[in-house]
mmCIF file of C-alpha atoms in Angstrom:
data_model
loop_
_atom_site.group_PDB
_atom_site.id
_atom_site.type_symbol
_atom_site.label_atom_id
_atom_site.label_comp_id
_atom_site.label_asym_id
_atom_site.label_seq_id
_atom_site.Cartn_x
_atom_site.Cartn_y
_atom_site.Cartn_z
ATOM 1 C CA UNK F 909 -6.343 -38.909 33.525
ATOM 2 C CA UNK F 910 -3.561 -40.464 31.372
ATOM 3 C CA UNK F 911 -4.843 -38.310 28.409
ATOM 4 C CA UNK F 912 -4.874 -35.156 30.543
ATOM 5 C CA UNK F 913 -1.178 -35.883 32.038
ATOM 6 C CA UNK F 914 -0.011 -36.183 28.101
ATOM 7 C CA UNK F 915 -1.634 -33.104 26.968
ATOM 8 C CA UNK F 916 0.199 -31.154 30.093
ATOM 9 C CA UNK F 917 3.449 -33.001 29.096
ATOM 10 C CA UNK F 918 3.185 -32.508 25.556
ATOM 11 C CA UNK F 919 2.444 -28.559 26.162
ATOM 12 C CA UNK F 920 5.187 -28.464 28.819
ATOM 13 C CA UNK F 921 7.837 -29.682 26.610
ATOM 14 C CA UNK F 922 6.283 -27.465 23.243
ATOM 15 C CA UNK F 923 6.911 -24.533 25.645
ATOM 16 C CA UNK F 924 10.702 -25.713 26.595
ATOM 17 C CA UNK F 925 11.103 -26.008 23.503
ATOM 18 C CA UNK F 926 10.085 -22.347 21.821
ATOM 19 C CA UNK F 927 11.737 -21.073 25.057
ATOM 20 C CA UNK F 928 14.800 -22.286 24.665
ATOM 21 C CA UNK F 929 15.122 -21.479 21.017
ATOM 22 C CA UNK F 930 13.801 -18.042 21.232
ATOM 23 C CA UNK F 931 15.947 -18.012 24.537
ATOM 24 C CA UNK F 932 19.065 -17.987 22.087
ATOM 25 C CA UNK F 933 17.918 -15.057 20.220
ATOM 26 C CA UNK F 934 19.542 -12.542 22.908
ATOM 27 C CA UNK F 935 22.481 -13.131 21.606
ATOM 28 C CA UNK F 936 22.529 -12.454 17.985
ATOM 29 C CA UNK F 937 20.847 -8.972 19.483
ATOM 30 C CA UNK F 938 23.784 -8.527 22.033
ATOM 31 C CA UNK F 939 26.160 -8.590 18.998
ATOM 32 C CA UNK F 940 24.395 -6.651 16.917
ATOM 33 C CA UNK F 941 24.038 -3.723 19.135
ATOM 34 C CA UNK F 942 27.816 -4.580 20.507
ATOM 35 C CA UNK F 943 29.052 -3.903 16.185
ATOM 36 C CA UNK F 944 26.664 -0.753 16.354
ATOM 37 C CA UNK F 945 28.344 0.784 18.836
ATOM 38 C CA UNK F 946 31.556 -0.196 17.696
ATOM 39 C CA UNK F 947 31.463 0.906 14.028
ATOM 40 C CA UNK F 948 29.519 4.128 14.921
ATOM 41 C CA UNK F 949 32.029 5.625 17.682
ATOM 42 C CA UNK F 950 35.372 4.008 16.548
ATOM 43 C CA UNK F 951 35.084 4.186 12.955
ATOM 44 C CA UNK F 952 32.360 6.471 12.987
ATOM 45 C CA UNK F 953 30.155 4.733 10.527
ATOM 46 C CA UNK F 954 26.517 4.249 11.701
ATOM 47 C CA UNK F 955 24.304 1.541 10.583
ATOM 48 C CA UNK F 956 20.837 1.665 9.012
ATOM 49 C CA UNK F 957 19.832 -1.858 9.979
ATOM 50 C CA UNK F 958 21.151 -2.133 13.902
ATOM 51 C CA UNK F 959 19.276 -0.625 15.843
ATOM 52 C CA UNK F 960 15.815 -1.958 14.224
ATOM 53 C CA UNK F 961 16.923 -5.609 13.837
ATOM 54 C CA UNK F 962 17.699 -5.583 17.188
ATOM 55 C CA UNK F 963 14.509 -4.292 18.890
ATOM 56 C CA UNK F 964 12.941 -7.199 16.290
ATOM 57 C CA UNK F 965 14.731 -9.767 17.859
ATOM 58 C CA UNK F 966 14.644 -8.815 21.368
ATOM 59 C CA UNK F 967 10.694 -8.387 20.982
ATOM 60 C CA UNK F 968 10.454 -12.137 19.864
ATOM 61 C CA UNK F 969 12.922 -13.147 22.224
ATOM 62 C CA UNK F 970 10.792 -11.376 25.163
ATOM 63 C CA UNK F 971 7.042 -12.119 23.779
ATOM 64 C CA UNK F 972 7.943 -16.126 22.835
ATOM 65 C CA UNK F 973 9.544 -16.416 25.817
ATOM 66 C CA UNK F 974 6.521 -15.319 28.070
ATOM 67 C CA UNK F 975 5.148 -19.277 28.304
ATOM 68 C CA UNK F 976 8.203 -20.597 29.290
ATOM 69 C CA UNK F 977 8.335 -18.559 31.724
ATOM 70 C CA UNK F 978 5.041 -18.878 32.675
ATOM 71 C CA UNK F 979 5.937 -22.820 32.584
ATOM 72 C CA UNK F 980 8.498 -22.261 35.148
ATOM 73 C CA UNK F 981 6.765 -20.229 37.347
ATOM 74 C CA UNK F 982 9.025 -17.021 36.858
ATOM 75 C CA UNK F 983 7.006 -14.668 37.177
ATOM 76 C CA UNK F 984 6.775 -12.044 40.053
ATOM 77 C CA UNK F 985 4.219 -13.189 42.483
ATOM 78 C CA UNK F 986 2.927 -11.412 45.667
ATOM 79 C CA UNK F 987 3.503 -14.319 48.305
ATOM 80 C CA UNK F 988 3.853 -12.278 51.465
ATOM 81 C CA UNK F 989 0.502 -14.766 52.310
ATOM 82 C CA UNK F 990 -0.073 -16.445 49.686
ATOM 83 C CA UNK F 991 3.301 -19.052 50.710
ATOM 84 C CA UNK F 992 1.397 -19.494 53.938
ATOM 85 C CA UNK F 993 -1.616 -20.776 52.646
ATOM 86 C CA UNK F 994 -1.871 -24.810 52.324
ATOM 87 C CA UNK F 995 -1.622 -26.310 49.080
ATOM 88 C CA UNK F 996 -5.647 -26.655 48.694
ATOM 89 C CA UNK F 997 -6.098 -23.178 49.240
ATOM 90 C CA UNK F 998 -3.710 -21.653 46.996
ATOM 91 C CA UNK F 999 -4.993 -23.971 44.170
ATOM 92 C CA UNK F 1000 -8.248 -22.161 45.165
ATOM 93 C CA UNK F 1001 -7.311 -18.505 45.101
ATOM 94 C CA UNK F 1002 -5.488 -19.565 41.577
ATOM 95 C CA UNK F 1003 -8.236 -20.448 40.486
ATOM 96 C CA UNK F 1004 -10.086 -17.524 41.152
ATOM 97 C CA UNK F 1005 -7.014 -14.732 39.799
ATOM 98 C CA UNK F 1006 -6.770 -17.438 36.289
ATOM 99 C CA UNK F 1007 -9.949 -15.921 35.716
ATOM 100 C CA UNK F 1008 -7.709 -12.426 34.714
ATOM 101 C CA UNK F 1009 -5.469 -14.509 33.157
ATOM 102 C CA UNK F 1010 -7.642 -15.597 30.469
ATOM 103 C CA UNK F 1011 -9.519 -12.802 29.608
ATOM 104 C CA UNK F 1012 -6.065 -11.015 29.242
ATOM 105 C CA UNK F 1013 -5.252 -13.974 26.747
ATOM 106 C CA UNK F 1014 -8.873 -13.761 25.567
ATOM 107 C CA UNK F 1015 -8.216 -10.081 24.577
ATOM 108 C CA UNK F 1016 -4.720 -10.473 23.500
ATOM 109 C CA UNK F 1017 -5.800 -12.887 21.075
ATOM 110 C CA UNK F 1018 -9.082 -10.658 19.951
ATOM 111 C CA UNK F 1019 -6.891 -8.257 18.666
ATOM 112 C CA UNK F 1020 -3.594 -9.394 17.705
ATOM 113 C CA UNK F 1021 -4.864 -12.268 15.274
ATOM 114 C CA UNK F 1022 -6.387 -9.593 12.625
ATOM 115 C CA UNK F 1023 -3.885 -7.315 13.058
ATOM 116 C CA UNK F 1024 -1.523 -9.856 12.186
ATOM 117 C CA UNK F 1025 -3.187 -11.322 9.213
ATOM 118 C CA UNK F 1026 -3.345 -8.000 7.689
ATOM 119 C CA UNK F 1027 -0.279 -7.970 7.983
ATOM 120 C CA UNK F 1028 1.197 -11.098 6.994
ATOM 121 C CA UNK F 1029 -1.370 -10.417 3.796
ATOM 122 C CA UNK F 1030 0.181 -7.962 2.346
ATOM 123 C CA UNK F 1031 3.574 -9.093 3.260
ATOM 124 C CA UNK F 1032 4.218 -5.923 5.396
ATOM 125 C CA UNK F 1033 7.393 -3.744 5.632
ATOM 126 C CA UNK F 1034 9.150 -1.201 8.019
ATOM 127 C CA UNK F 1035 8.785 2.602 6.673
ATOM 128 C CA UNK F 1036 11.553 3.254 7.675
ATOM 129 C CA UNK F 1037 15.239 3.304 5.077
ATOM 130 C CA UNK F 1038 16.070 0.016 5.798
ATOM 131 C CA UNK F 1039 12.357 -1.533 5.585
ATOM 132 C CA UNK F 1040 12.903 -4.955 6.778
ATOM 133 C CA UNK F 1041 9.573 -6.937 6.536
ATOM 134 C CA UNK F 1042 7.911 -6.514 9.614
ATOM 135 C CA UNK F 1043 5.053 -9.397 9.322
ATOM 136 C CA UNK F 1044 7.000 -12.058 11.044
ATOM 137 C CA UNK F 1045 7.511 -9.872 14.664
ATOM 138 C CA UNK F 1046 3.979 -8.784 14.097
ATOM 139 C CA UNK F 1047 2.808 -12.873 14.017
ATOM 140 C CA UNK F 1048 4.778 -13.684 17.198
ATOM 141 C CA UNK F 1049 2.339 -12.163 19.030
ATOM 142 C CA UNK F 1050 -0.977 -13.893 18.309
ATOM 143 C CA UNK F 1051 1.510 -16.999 18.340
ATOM 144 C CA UNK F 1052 2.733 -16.231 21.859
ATOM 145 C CA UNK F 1053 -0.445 -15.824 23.453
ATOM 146 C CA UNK F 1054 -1.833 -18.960 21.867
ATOM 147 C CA UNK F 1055 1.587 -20.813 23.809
ATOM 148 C CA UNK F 1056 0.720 -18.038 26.874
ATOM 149 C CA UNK F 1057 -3.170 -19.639 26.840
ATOM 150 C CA UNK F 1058 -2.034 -23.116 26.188
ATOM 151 C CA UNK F 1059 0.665 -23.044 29.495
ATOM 152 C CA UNK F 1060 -2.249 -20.999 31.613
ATOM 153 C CA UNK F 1061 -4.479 -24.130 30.705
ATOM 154 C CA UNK F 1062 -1.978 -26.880 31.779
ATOM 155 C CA UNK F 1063 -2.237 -24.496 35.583
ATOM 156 C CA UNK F 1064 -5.738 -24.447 35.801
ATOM 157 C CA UNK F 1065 -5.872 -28.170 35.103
ATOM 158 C CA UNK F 1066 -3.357 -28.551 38.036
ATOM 159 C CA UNK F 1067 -5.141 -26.313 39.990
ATOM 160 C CA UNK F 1068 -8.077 -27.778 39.706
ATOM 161 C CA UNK F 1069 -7.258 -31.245 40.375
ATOM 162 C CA UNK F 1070 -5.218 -29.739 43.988
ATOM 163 C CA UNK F 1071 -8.736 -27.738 44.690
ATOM 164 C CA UNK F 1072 -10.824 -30.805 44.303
ATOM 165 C CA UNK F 1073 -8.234 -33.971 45.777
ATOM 166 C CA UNK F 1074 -5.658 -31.872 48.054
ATOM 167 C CA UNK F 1075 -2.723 -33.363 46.129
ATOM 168 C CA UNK F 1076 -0.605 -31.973 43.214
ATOM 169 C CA UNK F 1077 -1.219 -33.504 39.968
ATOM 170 C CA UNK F 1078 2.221 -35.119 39.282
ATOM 171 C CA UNK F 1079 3.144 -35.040 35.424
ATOM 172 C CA UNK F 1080 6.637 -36.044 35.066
ATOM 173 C CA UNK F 1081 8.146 -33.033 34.442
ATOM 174 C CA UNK F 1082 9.527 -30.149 36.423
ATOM 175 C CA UNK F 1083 6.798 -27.381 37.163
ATOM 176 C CA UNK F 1084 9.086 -24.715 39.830
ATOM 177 C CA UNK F 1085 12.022 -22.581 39.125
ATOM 178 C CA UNK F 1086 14.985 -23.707 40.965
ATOM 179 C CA UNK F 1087 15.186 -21.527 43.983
ATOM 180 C CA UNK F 1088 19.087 -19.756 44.387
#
């Protein structure tokens, strides 16, 4: 069990980790679409490079942050009865809906890895007049879904431990969003 606790702990905190990092990206994006907008209606001169290095940073700021928030259970949920349900059960009826989960992951992963690789093998670029290589965004995604699968796993270890003892497993660190 100790091994099993550190695993969940070590994933947890890889997760907090990328999260908060990639969490930081939003801002470099803010300003750069803040100095597009600026230089093209008050000194109306346009960039070439704005509008496409932004949508690459938001996308790995959204895709690289998906585990994290997975890890902090912020994602929407339908809990009109699922709140209502005792602890056992809920781990139960996770249980059964982490089966979607995976093969979503399963899938993700399927496709994204070769498409990446060919692209990080021929060191691909944009098209467009800027062309900015665009094999780093492409590898966030196989990357993300590996962290995605990784967090789901820590879950359906919890999960199943609740299922089969009625308790939570505890692990040391935080597993709920603060509630506002």
């Amino acid at each position: 069990m100790r091994r099993v606790r550190a695993f969940i702990t070590f994933i947890h905190n890889l997760n907090d980790w990328v999260g908060k990092i990639f969490g930081f990206l939003i801002y470099p994006t803010v300003f750069i679409l803040v100095y597009e907008v600026v230089m093209r209606y008050a000194f109306d001169s346009p960039t070439i490079w704005a509008h496409e290095t932004s949508c690459f940073l938001f996308g790995a700021h959204f895709i690289l942050g998906g585990a994290y928030a997975l890890r902090w259970g912020a994602f929407v949920n339908v809990e009109v009865l699922y709140e209502r349900f005792p602890l056992r059960t809920r781990a139960i009826v996770d249980l059964f809906t982490w089966i979607l989960f995976y093969m979503f992951c399963g899938v993700l992963l399927w496709k994204s890895v070769p498409w990446a690789w060919a692209s990080v093998s021929v060191l691909e670029y944009s098209e467009s007049v800027w062309g900015p290589p665009i094999w780093p965004i492409k590898l966030t995604v196989p990357v993300a879904a590996a962290l995605v699968l990784l967090q789901g796993l820590t879950k359906t270890i919890k999960d199943f431990y609740t299922a089969v003892t009625g308790r939570e497993l505890v692990t040391g660190v935080g597993t709920k969003v603060a509630e506002s």
